[in-house]
Coordinates of C-alpha atoms in Angstrom, one line a residue:
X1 CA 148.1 179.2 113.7
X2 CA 146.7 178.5 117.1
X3 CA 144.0 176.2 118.4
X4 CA 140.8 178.6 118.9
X5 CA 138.8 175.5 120.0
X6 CA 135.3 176.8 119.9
X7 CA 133.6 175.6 122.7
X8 CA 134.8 174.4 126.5
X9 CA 132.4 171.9 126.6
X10 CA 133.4 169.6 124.1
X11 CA 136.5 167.4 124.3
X12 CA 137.9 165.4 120.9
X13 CA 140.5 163.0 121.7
X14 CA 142.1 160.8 119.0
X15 CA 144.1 157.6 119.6
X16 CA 146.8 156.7 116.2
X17 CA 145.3 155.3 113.3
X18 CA 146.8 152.0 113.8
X19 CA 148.6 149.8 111.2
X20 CA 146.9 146.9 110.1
X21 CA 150.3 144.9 109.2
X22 CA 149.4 142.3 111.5
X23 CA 147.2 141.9 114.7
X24 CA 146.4 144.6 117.1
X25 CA 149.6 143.9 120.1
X26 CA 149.9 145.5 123.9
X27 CA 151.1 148.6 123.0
X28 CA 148.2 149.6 120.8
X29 CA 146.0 148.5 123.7
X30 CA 147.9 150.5 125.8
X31 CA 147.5 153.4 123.6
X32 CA 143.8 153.3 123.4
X33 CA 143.0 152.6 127.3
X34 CA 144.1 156.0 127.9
X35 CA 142.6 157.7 125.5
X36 CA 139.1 156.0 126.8
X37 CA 140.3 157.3 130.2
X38 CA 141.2 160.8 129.3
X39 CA 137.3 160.9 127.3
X40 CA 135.4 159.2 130.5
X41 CA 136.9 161.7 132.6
X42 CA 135.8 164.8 130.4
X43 CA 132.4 162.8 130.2
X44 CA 132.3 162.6 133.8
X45 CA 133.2 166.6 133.6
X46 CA 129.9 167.1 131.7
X47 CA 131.5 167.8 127.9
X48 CA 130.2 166.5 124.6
X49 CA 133.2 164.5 124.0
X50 CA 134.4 162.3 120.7
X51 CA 136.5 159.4 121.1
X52 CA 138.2 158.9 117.7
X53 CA 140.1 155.7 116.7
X54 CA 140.7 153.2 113.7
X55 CA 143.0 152.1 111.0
X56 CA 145.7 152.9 108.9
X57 CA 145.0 150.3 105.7
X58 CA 147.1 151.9 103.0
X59 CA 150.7 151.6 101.8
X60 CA 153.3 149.1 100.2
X61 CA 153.6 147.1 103.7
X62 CA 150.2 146.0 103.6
X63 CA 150.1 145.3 99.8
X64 CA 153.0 142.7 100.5
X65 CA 151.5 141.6 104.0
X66 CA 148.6 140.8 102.1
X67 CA 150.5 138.6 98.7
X68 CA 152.2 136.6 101.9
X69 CA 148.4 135.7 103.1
X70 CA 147.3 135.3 99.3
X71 CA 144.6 137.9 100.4
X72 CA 143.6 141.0 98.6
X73 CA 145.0 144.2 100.4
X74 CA 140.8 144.7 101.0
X75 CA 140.6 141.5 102.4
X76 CA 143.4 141.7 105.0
X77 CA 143.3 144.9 106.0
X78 CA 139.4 143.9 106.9
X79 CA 140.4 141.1 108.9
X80 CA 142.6 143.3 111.1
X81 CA 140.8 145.8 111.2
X82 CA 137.8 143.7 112.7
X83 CA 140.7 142.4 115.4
X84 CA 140.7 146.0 116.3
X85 CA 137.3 146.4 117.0
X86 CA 137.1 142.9 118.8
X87 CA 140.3 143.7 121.3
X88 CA 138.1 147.5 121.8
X89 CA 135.1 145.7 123.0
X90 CA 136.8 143.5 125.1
X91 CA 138.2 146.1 126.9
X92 CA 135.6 148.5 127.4
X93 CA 136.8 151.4 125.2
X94 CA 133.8 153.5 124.7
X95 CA 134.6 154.6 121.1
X96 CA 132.4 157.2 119.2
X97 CA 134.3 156.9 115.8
X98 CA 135.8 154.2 113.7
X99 CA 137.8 155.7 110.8
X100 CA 139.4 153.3 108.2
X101 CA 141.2 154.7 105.4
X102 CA 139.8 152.5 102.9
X103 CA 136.7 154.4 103.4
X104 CA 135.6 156.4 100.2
X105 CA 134.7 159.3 101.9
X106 CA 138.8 159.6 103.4
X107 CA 139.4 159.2 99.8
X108 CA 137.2 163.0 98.9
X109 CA 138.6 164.3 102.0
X110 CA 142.1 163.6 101.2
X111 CA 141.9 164.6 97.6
X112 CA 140.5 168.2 98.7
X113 CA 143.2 168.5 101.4
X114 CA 145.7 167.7 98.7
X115 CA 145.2 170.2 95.8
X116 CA 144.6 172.8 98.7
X117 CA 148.2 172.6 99.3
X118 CA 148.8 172.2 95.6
X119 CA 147.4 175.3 95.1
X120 CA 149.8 177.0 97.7
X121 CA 152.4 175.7 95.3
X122 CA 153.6 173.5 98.7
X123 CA 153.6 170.5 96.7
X124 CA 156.5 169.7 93.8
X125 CA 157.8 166.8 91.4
X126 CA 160.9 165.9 92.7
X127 CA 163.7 163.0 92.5
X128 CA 164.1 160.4 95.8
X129 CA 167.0 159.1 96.7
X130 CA 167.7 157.2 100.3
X131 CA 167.2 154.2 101.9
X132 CA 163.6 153.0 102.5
X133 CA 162.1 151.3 105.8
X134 CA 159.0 149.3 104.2
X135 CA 158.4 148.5 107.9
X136 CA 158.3 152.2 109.0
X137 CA 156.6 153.3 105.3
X138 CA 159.7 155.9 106.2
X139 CA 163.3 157.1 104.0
X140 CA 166.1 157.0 106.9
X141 CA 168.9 159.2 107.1
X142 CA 172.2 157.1 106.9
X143 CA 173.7 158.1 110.0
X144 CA 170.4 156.7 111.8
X145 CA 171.1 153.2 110.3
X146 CA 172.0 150.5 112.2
X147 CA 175.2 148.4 111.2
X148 CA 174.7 146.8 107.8
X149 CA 171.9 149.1 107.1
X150 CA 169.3 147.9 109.5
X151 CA 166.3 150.3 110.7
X152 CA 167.0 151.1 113.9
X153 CA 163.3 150.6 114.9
X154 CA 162.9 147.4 113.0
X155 CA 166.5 145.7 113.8
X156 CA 166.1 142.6 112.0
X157 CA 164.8 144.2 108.7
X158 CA 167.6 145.5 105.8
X159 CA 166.4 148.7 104.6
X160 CA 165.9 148.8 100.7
X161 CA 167.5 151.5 98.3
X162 CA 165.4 154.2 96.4
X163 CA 165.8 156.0 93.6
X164 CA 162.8 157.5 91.8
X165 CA 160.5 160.4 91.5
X166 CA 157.8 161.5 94.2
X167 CA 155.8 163.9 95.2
X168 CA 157.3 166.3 97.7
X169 CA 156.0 168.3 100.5
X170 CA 157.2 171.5 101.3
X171 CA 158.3 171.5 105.0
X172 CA 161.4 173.0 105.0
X173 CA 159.2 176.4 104.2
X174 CA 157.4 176.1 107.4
X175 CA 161.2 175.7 109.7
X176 CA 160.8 178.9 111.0
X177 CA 156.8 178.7 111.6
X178 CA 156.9 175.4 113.6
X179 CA 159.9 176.8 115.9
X180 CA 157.2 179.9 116.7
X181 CA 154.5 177.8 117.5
X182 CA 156.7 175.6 119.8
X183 CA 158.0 178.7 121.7
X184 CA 154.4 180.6 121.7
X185 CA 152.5 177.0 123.1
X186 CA 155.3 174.9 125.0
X187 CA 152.3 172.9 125.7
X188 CA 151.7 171.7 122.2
X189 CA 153.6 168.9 123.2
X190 CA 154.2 166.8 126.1
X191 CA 155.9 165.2 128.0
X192 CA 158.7 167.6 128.2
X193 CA 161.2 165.0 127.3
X194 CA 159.1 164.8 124.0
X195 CA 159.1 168.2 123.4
X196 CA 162.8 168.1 123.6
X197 CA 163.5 165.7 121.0
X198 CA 161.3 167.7 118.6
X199 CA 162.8 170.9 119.2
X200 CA 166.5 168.8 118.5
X201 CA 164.7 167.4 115.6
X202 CA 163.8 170.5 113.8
X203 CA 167.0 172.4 115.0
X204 CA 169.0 169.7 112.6
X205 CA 167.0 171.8 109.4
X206 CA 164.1 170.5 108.4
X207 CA 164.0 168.5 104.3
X208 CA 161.1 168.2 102.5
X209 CA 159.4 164.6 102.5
X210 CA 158.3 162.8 99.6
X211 CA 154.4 162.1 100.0
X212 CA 153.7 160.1 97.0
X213 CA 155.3 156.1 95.5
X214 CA 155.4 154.6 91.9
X215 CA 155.1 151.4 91.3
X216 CA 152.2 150.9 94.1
X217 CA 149.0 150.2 93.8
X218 CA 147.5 149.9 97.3
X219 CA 146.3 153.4 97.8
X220 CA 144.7 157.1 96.5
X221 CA 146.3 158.1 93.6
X222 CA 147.8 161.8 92.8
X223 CA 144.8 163.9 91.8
X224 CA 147.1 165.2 89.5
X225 CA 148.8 162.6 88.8
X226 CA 147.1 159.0 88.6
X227 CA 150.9 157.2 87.8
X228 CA 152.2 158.3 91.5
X229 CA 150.5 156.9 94.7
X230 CA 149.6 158.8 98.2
X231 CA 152.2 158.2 100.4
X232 CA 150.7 156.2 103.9
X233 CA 151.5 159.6 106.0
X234 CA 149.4 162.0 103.9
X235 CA 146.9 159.7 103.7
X236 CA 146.6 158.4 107.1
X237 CA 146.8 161.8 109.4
X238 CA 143.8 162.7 107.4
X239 CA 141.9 160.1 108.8
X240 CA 141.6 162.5 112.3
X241 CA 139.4 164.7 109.6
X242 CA 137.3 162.4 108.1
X243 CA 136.5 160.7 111.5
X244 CA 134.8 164.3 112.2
X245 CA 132.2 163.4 109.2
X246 CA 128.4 163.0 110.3
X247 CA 127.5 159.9 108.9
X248 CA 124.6 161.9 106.5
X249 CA 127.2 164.8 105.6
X250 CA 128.7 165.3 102.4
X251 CA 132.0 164.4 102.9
X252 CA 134.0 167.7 102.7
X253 CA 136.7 169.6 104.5
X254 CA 134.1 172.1 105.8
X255 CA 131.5 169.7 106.9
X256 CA 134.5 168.0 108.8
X257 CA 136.0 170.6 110.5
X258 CA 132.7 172.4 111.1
X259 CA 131.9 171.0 115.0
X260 CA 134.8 169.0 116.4
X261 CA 138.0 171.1 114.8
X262 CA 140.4 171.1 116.1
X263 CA 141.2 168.2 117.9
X264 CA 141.7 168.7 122.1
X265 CA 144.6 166.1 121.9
X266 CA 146.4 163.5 119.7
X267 CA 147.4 160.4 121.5
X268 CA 150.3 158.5 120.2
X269 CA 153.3 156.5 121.0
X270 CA 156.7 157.9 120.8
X271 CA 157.4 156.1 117.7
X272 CA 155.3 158.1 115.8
X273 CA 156.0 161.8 117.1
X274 CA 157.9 163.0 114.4
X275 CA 155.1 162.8 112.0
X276 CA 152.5 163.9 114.8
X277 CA 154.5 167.0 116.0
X278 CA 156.1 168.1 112.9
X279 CA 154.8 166.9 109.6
X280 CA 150.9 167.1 110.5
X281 CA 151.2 171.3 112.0
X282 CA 153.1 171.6 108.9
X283 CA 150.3 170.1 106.4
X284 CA 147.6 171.8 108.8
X285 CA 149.6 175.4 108.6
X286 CA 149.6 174.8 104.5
X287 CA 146.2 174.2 104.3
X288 CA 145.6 177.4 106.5
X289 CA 143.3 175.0 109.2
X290 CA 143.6 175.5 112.7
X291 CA 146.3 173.4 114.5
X292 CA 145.3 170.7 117.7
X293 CA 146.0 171.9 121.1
X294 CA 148.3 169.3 122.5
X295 CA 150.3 166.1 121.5
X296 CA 150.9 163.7 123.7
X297 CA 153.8 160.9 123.2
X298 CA 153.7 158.2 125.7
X299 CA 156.9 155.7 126.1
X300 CA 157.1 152.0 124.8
X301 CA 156.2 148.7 127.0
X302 CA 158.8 145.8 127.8
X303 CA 158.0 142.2 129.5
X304 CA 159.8 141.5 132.1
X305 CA 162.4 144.0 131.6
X306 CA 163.4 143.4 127.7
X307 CA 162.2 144.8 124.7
X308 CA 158.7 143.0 123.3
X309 CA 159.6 141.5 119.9
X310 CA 158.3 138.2 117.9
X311 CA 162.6 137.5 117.4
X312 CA 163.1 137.9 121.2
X313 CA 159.3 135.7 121.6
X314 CA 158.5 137.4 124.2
X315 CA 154.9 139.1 122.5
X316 CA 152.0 139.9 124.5
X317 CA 149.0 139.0 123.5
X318 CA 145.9 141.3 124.7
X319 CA 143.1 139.6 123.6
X320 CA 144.7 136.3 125.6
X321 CA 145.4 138.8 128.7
X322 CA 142.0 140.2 128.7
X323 CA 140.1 137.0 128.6
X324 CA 142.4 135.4 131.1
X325 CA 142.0 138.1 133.9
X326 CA 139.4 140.7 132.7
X327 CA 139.3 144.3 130.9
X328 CA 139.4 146.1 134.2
X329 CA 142.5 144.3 135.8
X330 CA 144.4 145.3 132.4
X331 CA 143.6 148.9 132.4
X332 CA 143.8 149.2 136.1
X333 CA 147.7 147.6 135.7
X334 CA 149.0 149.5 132.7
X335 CA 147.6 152.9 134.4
X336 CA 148.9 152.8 137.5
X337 CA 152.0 150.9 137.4
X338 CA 153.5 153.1 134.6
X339 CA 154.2 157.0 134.7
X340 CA 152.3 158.0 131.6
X341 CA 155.2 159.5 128.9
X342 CA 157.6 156.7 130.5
X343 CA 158.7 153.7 129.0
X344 CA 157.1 150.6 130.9
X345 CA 157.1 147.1 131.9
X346 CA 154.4 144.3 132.1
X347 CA 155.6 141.6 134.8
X348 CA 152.6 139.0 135.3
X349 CA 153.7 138.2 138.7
X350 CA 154.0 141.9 139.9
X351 CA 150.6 142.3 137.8
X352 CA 148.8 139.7 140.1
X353 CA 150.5 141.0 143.5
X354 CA 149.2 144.8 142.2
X355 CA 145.8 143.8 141.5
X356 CA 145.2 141.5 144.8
X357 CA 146.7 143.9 146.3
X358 CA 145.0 146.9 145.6
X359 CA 142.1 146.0 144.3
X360 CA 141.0 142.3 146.3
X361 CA 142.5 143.6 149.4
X362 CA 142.6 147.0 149.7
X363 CA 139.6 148.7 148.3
X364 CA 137.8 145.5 148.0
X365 CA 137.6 143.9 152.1
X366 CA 137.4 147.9 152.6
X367 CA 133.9 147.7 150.8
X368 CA 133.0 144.7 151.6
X369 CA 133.2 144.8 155.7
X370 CA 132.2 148.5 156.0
X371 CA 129.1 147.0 154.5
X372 CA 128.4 144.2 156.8
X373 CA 129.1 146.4 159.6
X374 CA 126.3 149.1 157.9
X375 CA 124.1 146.0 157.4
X376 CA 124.8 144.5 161.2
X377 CA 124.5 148.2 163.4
X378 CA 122.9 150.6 160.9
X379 CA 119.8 147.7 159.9
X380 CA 121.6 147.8 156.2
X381 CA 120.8 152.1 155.5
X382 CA 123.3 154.8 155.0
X383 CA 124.3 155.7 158.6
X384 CA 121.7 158.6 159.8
X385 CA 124.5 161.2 159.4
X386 CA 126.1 164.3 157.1
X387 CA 129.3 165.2 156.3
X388 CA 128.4 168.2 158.2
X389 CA 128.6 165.7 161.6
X390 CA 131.6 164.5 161.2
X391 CA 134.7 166.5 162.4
X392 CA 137.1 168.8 160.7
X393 CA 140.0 166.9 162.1
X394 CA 138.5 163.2 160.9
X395 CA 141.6 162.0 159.0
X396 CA 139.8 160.4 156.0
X397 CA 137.5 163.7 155.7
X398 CA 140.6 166.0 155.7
X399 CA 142.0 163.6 153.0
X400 CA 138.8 163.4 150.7
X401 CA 137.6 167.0 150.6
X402 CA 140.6 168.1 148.8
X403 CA 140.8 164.6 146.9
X404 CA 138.7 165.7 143.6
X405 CA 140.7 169.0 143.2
X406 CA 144.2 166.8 142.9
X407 CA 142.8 163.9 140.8
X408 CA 141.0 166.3 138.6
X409 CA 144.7 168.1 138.2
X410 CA 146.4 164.4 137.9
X411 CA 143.8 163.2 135.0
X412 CA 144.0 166.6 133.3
X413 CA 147.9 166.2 133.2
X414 CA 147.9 162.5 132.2
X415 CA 149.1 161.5 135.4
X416 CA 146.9 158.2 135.8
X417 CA 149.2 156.8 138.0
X418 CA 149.1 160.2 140.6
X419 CA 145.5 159.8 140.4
X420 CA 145.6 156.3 141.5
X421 CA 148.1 156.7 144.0
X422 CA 145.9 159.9 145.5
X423 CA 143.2 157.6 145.7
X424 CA 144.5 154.9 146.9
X425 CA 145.8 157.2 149.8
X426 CA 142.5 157.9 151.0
X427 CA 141.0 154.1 150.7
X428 CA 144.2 153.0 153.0
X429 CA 143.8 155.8 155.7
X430 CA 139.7 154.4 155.4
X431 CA 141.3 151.2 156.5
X432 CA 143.5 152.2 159.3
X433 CA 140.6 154.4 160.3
X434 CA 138.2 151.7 161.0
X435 CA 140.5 149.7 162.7
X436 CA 141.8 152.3 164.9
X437 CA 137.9 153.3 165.6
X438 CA 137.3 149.7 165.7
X439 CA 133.2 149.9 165.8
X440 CA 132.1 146.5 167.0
X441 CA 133.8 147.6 170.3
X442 CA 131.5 151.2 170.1
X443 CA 128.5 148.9 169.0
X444 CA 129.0 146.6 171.7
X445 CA 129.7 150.0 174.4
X446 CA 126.1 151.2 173.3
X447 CA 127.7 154.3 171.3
X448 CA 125.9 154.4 168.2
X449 CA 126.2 157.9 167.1
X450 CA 130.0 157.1 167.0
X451 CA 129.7 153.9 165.0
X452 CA 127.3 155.9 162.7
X453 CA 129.6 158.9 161.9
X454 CA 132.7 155.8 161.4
X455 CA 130.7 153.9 159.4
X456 CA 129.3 156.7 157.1
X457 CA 133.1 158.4 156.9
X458 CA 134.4 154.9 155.3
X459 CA 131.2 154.5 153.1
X460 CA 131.4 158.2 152.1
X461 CA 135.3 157.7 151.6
X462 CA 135.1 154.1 149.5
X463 CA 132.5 156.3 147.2
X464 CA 134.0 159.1 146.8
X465 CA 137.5 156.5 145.9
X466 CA 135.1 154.5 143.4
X467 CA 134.3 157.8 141.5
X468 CA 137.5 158.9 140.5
X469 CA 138.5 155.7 139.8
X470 CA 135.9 154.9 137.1
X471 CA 137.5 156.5 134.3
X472 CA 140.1 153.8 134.7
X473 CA 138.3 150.8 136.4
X474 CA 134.2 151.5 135.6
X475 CA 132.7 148.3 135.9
X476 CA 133.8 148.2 139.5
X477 CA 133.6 151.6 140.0
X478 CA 129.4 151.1 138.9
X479 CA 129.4 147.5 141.2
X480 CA 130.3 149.8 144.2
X481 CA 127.9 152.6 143.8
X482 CA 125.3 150.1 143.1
X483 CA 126.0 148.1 146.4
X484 CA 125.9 152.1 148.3
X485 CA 122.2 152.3 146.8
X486 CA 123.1 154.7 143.7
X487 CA 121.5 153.3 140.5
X488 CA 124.6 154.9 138.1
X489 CA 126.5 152.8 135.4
X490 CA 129.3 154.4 134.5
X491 CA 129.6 152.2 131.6
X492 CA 126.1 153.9 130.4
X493 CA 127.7 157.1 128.8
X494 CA 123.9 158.4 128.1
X495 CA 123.8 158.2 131.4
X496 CA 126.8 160.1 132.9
X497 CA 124.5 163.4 132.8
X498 CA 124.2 165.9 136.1
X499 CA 123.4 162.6 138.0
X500 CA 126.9 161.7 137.7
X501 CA 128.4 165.2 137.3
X502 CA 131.8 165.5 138.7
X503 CA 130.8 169.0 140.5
X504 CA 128.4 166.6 143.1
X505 CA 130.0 163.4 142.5
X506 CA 133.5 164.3 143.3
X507 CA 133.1 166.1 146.4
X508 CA 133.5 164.5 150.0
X509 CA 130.2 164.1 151.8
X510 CA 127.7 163.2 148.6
X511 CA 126.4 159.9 150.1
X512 CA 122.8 160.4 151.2
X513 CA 121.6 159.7 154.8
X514 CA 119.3 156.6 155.5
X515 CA 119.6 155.7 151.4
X516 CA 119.0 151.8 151.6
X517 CA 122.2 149.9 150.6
X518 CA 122.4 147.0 148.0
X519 CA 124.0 143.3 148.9
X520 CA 127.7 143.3 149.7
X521 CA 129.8 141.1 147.4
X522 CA 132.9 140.9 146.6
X523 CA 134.3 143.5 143.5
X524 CA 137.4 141.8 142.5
X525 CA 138.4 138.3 142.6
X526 CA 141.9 136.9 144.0
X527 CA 143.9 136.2 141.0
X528 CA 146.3 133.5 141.0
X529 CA 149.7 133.1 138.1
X530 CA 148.3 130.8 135.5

């Protein structure tokens, strides 16, 4: 059961279906950031791509989330689920789908999904016994429990005792299935250290989960059986399927699958793997659909070295970050300072040094002088020049024309925080380059071809740097090709077409001869700690 993706010029990239317990927090954020990186890159590449996120609204957490507010489930899952949307816009995610699981057209898809694998006879009545994480909608295994029968995921919540009949899946049938596709596509998922603890995982033998509850109200019911509940995980990895619906389409398993199956790449957080890497392949393989190329598991985020938890009190909150110091600071931070798959840390004074550092100092006064000086010898044009002029052994050209092949290679991988630090390499060798050249002293010695072919290297070199960067920072990213006379917005996705197509874009030695340049200004403002 391989992914046969049907076209190389469309890219689907989901991001979870997040929780709506409570308020969207950092590491969903963190989550979603590089999903909208990974689909402005392939954009950039010149696929169709579909950016799929939203909410998981169903399950007994959120019925008693909701009797705490005195809201209906409806009515607080709504709430949060608008948060959602909110902390997306503020920082910049370019989303093409918005799934909810509340939606009634989940509800048709998830009812045909299910009595598919009813039919295969994968689904059986069945008695549960175990202890129950409401937190994790999850039955632990005892040996996982922490002292006094604590979740180990939710330390300061007692897991509760169950004994009563569900609805089972049938994984245990699909061991030996799951073990094949993991050998035959060591790709399926990443990083390697995920992989790892899946293989361990399903080594252990593999025990059928219960996918329905009694006693619930808050969800689809059984289409065979209106007294027993959906479980949240049969329900909620469906929403990657519904999210493929047109809006017009009837909303059916082959209308949904008939364009965007399967997915390119899931997105999650380690926290979730299990379910992503294990039980969803499983369900898929039942239902005979095709399974998603890749799985990717990123780490989890502390503050200032600890573990973020409301006990501890040491929360983040992103919609408080992101209107303190911008969208584009926040993704440019989380990307570079952590190796994606890696747990990382958020430190707001490191965060300020990084970003005045990098982005005031380096590739900002890079822009912003090279520009005066273009403006003050060159009477404000692109230097009268060509790649072709300058020479081979120009440090900053040998740099930039192999510069698209790596960050192409590092985005591809998830390796934001190669990519940055490749591109970063090139804007600091600009910056030694003009001050070894030093052009006010050519100016001033009457050698204007030289200050030319320095002048339109560094311009050339901050473009090329502003291009690869704009998956991650494209606000800035546009603010610099604006000020080197290009009219592209990379926050415009109509727009990214062969204009912006990475075959030109990303190449050293696009920038146009005598092309009028815009007003310098500054691209990132000096922050200072709060």
């Amino acid at each position: 059961m391989s992914a046969n993706h049907t076209s190389k010029n469309s890219f689907a990239i989901t991001t979870p279906l997040y929780y709506v317990n409570d308020v969207p927090h950092i590491g969903s954020a963190y989550t979603t950031m590089a999903a909208d990186v990974v689909a402005r890159f392939e954009r950039l590449r010149g696929k169709s791509v579909l950016l799929i996120t939203g909410t998981d609204e169903h399950g007994q957490k959120i019925q008693r989330t909701a009797e705490t507010k005195g809201l209906s489930p409806q009515a607080h899952s709504d709430e949060i689920a608008a948060g959602f949307d909110v902390l997306w816009q503020k920082l910049n995610i370019q989303y093409d789908r918005f799934i909810r699981t509340t939606n009634s057209r989940h509800q048709a898809i998830v009812k045909e999904f299910f009595l598919r694998v009813w039919e295969k006879n994968d689904i059986y009545l069945g008695q549960q016994k175990g202890w129950y994480c409401v937190s994790c909608e999850e039955f632990k295994e005892e040996r996982d429990l922490l002292e006094g029968h604590h979740c180990p995921l939710h330390p300061n919540k007692e897991v509760e005792w169950r004994d009563e009949q569900n609805y089972f899946f049938r994984l245990s049938k699909y061991q030996s299935q799951l073990e094949d596709l993991y050998r035959q596509q060591p790709d399926f998922i990443q990083p390697e250290i995920r992989r790892n603890e899946v293989l361990s995982f399903v080594s252990q033998g593999l025990q059928d989960f219960s996918i329905s509850r009694v006693n619930l109200d808050w969800g689809f019911p059984i289409p065979v059986d209106p007294s027993h509940t959906i479980y949240v995980w049969f329900d909620a990895l469906l929403g990657y399927v519904t999210a493929l619906l047109e809006p017009d389409s009837e909303p059916t398993l082959e209308n949904a699958l008939s364009k965007w199956w399967p997915i390119n790449m899931h997105l999650i957080g380690k926290d979730i793997l299990r379910f992503h890497a294990v039980y969803w392949p499983a369900m898929l393989m039942s239902a005979d659909l095709p399974l998603p190329a890749r799985i990717f598991g990123h780490g989890f985020l502390t503050k200032d070295g600890r573990k973020i938890s409301k006990t501890v009190g040491n929360t983040i909150d992103p919609i408080a970050l992101v209107e303190r110091y911008g969208a584009e600071a926040i993704r440019y931070y989380f990307l570079k300072e952590i190796e994606f798959g890696q747990d990382g840390d958020f430190n707001e004074t490191r965060f300020i040094n990084i970003l005045n550092a990098d982005l005031a100092n380096d590739l900002g006064n890079l822009l912003n002088r090279t520009m005066n000086m273009a403006k003050k010898y060159c009477n404000g044009i692109v230097p009268d020049c060509s790649a072709e002029n300058i020479p081979a052994d120009n440090t900053i050209k040998a740099i930039g024309l192999s510069l698209g092949d790596r960050v192409a290679q590092a985005y591809e991988s998830l390796a934001f925080s190669d990519a940055i630090a490749d591109i970063f390499t090139l804007i600091r060798a600009s910056n030694k380059f003009i001050d070894d050249q030093a052009p006010w002293t050519l100016y001033k010695q009457g050698q204007q071809q030289a200050v030319e072919q320095v002048l339109y290297a560094v311009l050339e070199s901050v473009r090329l740097a502003a291009y690869l960067l704009s998956p991650i920072i494209p606000t800035i990213s546009s603010d610099i090709y604006q000020q080197l006379g290009f009219s592209i917005d990379f926050n415009n996705k109509t727009l990214i077409d062969v204009s912006a197509a990475f075959s030109a874009h990303a190449t050293w030695g696009t920038l146009t001869a005598r092309q009028a340049l815009g007003e310098a200004r500054p691209v990132f403002p000096r922050l200072e700690l709060p």
